Short mmCIF file of C-alpha atoms and ligand atoms in Angstrom, two decimals:
data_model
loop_
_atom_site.label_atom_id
_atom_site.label_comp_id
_atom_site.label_asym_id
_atom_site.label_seq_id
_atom_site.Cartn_x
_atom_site.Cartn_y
_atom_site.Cartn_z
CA UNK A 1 -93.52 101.01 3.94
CA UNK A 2 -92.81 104.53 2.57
CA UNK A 3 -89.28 105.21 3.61
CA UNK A 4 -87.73 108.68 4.48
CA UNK A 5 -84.04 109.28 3.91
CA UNK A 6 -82.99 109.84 8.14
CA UNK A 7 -79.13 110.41 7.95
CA UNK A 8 -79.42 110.92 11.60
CA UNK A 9 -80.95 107.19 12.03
CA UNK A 10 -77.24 105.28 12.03
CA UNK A 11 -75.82 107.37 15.38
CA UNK A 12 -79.30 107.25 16.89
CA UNK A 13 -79.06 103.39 16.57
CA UNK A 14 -75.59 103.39 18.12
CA UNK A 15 -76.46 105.55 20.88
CA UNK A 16 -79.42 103.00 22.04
CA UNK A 17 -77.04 100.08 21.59
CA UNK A 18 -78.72 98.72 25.05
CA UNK A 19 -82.05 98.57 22.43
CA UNK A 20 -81.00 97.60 19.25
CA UNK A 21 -78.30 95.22 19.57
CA UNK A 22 -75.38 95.71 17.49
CA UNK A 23 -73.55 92.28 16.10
CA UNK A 24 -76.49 90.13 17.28
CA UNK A 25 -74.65 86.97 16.13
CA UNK A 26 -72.38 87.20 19.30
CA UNK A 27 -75.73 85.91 21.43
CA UNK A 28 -76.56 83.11 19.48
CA UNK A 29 -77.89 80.27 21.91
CA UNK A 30 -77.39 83.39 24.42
CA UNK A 31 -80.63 85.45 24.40
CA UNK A 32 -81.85 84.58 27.69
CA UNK A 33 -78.94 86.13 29.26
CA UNK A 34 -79.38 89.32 27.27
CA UNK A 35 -82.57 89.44 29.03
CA UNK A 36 -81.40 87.97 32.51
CA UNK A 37 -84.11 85.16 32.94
CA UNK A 38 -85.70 82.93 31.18
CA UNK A 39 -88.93 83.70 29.59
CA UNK A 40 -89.74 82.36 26.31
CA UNK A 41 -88.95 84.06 23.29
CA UNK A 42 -91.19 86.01 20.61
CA UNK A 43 -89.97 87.54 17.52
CA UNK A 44 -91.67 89.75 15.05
CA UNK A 45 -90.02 89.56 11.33
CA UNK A 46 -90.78 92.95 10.15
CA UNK A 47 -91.73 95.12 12.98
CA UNK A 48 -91.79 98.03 11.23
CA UNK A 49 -92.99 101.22 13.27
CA UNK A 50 -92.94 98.81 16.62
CA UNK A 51 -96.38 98.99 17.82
CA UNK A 52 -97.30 95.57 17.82
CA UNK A 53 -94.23 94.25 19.78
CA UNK A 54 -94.31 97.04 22.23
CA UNK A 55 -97.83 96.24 23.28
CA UNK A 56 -97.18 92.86 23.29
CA UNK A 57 -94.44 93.53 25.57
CA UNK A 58 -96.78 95.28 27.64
CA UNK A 59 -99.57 92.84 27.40
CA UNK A 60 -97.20 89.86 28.24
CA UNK A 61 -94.35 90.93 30.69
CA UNK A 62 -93.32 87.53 31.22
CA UNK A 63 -92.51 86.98 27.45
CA UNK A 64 -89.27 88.19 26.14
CA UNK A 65 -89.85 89.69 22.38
CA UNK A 66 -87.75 90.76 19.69
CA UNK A 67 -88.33 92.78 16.79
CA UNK A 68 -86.94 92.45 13.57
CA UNK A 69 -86.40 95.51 10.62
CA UNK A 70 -84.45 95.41 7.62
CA UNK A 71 -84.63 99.23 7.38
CA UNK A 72 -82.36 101.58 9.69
CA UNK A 73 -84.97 104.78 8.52
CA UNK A 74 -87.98 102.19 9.61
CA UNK A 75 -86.45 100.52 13.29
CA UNK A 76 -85.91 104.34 14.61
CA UNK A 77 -89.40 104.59 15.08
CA UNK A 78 -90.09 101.76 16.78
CA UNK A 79 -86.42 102.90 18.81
CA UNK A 80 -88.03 106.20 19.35
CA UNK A 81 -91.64 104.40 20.82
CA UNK A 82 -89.74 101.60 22.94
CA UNK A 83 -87.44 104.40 25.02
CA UNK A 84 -90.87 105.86 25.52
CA UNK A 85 -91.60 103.13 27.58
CA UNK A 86 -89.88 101.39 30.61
CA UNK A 87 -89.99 97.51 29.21
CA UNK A 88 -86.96 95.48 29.57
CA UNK A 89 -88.56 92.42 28.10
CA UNK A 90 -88.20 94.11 24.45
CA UNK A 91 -85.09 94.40 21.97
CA UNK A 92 -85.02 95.78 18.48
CA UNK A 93 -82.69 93.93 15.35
CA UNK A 94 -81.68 95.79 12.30
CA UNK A 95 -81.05 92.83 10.08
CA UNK A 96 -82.10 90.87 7.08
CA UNK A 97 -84.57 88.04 8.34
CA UNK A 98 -82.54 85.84 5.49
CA UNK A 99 -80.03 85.81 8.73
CA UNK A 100 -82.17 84.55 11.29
CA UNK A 101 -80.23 81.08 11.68
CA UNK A 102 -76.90 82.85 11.68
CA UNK A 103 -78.31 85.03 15.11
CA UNK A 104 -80.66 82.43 17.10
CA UNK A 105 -80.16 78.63 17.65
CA UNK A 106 -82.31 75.55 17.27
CA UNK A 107 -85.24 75.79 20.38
CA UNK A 108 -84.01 79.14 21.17
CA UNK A 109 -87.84 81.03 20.21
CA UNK A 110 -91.17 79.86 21.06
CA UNK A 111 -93.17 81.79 18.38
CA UNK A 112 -92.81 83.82 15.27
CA UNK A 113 -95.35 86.75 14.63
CA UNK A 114 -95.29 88.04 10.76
CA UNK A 115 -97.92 90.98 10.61
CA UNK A 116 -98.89 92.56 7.26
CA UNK A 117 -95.65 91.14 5.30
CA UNK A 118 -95.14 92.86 2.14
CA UNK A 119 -96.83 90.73 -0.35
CA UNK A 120 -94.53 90.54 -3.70
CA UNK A 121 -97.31 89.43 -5.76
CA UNK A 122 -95.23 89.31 -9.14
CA UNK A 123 -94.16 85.18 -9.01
CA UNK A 124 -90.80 85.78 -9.94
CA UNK A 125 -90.71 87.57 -6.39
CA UNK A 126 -92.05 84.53 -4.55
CA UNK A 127 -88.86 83.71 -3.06
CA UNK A 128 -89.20 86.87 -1.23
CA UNK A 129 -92.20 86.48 0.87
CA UNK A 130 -91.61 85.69 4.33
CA UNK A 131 -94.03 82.56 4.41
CA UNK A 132 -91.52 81.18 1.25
CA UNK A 133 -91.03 77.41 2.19
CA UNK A 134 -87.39 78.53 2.48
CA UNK A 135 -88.54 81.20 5.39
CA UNK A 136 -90.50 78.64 6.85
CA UNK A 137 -87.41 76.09 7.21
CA UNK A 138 -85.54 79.19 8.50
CA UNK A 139 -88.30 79.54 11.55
CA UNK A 140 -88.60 75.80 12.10
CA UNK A 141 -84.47 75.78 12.58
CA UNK A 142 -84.69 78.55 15.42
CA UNK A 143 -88.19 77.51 17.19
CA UNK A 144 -89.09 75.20 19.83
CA UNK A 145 -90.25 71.73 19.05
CA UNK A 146 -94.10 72.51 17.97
CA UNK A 147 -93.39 76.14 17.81
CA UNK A 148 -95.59 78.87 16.17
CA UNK A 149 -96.03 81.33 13.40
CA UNK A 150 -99.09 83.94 13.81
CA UNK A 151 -99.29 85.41 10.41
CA UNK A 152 -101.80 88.46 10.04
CA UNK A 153 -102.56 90.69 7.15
CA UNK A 154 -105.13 92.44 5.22
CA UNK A 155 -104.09 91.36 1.64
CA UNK A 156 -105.90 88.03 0.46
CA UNK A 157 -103.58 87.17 -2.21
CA UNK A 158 -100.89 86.37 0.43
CA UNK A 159 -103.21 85.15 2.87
CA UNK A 160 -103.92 82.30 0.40
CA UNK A 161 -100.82 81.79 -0.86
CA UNK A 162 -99.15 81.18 2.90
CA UNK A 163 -102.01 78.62 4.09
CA UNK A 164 -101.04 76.47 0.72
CA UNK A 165 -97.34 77.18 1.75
CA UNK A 166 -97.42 76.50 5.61
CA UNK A 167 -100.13 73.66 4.62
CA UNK A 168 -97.45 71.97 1.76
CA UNK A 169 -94.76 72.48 4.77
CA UNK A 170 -96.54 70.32 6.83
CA UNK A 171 -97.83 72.70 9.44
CA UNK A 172 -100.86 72.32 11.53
CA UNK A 173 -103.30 75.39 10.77
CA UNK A 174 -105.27 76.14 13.67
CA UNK A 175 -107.09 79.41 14.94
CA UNK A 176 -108.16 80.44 11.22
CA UNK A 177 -110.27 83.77 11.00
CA UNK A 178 -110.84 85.84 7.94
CA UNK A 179 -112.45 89.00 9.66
CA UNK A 180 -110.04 89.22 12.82
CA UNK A 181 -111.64 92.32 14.52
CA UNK A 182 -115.40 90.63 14.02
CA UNK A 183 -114.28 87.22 15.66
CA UNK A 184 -113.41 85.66 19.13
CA UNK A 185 -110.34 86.56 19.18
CA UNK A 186 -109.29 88.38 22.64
CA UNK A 187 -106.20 90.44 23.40
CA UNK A 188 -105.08 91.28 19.75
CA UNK A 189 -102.90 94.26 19.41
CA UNK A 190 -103.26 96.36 16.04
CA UNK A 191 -100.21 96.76 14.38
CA UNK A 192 -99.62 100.49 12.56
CA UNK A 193 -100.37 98.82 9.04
CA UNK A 194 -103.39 97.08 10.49
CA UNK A 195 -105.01 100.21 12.39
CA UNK A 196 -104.18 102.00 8.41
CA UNK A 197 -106.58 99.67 6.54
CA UNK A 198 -108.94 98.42 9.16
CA UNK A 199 -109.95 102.10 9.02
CA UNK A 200 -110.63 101.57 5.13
CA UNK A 201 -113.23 98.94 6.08
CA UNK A 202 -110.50 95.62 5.04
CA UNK A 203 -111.17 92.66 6.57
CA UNK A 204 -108.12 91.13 8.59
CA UNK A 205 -107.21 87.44 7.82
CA UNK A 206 -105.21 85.56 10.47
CA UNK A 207 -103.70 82.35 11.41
CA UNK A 208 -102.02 80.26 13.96
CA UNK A 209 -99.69 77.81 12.35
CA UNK A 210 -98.02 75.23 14.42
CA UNK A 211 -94.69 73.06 13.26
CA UNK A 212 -95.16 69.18 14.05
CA UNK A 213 -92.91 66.27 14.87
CA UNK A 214 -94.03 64.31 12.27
CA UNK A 215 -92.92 65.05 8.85
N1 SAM B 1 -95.42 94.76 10.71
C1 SAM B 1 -95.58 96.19 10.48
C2 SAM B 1 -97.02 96.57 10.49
O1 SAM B 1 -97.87 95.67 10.38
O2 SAM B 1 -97.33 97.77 10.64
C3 SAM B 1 -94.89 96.61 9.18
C4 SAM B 1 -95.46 96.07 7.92
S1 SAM B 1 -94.53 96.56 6.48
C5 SAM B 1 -95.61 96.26 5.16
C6 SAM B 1 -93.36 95.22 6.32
C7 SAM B 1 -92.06 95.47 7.06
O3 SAM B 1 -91.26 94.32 6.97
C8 SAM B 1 -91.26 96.63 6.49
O4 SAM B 1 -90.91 97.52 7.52
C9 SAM B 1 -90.04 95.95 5.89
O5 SAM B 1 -88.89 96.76 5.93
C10 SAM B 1 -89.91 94.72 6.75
N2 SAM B 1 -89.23 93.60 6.07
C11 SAM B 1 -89.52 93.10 4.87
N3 SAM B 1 -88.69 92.10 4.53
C12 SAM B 1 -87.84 91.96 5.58
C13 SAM B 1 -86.74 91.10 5.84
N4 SAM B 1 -86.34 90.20 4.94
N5 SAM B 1 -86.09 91.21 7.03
C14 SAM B 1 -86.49 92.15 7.94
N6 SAM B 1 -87.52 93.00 7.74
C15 SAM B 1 -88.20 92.91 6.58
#
């Protein structure tokens, strides 16, 4: 993600505070009243530019999602796209996806969508991806009971290395396709990254990966 130094992005946060939720700790086992019913819960760990959780929002109005950005100068554009809409069932985090277990409790979210993670392919970066076992226990401590990852991205390398890591985790691999937009697969929404190198002619690898009871 090429990022742009936006010294307006801070206040432009804080004036959609509605949208981006400052101190999201303080709704910890609470996110169902942030939204006023209660619909399951997506999030997206790196949302990036938004696209993909908007029109998922719009796809699925009875699921609640949440996207997730480490970068201020990166979550203003998906800001700027969601207030172009009228969803409520969509809010925007600005924090480190290390925090995850700090801002949602145990059962709290029913599925986890990673889409085109950057894919630190030096080893001594491993610790970094987001399917790291230690990301995975992360997930598993804020999902459901069988809840889900949906991991999508164009770049092989990672694509192998998570379906050894979710695999060694113990989770169930289901819904496998290594050429997304030439399979069965109905109702996907492109993320920004994934419209960028479809276009180049990449094949798109995705998975379903399910956390079981049995360990
Ligand atoms: N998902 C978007 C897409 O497919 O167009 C963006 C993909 S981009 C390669 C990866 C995004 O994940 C970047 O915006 C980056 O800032 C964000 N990211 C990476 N590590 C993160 C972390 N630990 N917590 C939150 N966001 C993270």
């Amino acid at each position: 993600m090429r990022l742009r130094n936006k010294p307006w992005a801070k206040e432009y946060i804080e004036d959609n505070c509605d949208l981006v939720i400052p101190n999201p700790q303080q709704y910890k086992g609470k996110w169902n009243e942030l939204f006023g019913n209660d619909h399951p819960i997506h999030i997206e760990v790196g949302t990036g530019k938004g696209q993909f959780i908007i029109g998922m929002a719009e796809q699925n109005p009875t699921i609640n999602y949440i996207g997730i950005e480490l970068f201020e100068s990166v979550i203003v554009e998906a800001l700027k796209k969601l207030k172009e809409t009228n969803l409520e069932n969509v809010r925007l985090l600005n924090i480190n996806a290390n925090d995850l277990t700090e801002i949602f409790s145990k059962n709290e979210i029913n599925c986890v969508y990673l889409n085109f993670s950057d894919p630190w392919p030096k080893s001594r970066h491993e610790k970094r991806r987001l399917t790291y076992a230690s990301f995975l226990k992360k997930y598993e401590e804020i999902l459901v009971e069988e809840g889900e990852i949906h991991f999508k991205t164009d770049n092989q390398g990672l694509f192998e290395y998570s379906l050894k890591s979710f695999s060694q985790y113990g989770l169930l691999l289901k819904f496998l396709s290594l050429d997304l937009h030439n399979s069965d697969f109905e109702g996907n929404v492109m993320t920004e990254y994934e419209e960028k190198f479809s276009a180049k002619g990449q094949p798109i690898f995705r998975v379903e990966a399910k956390y079981q009871n049995v360990k």
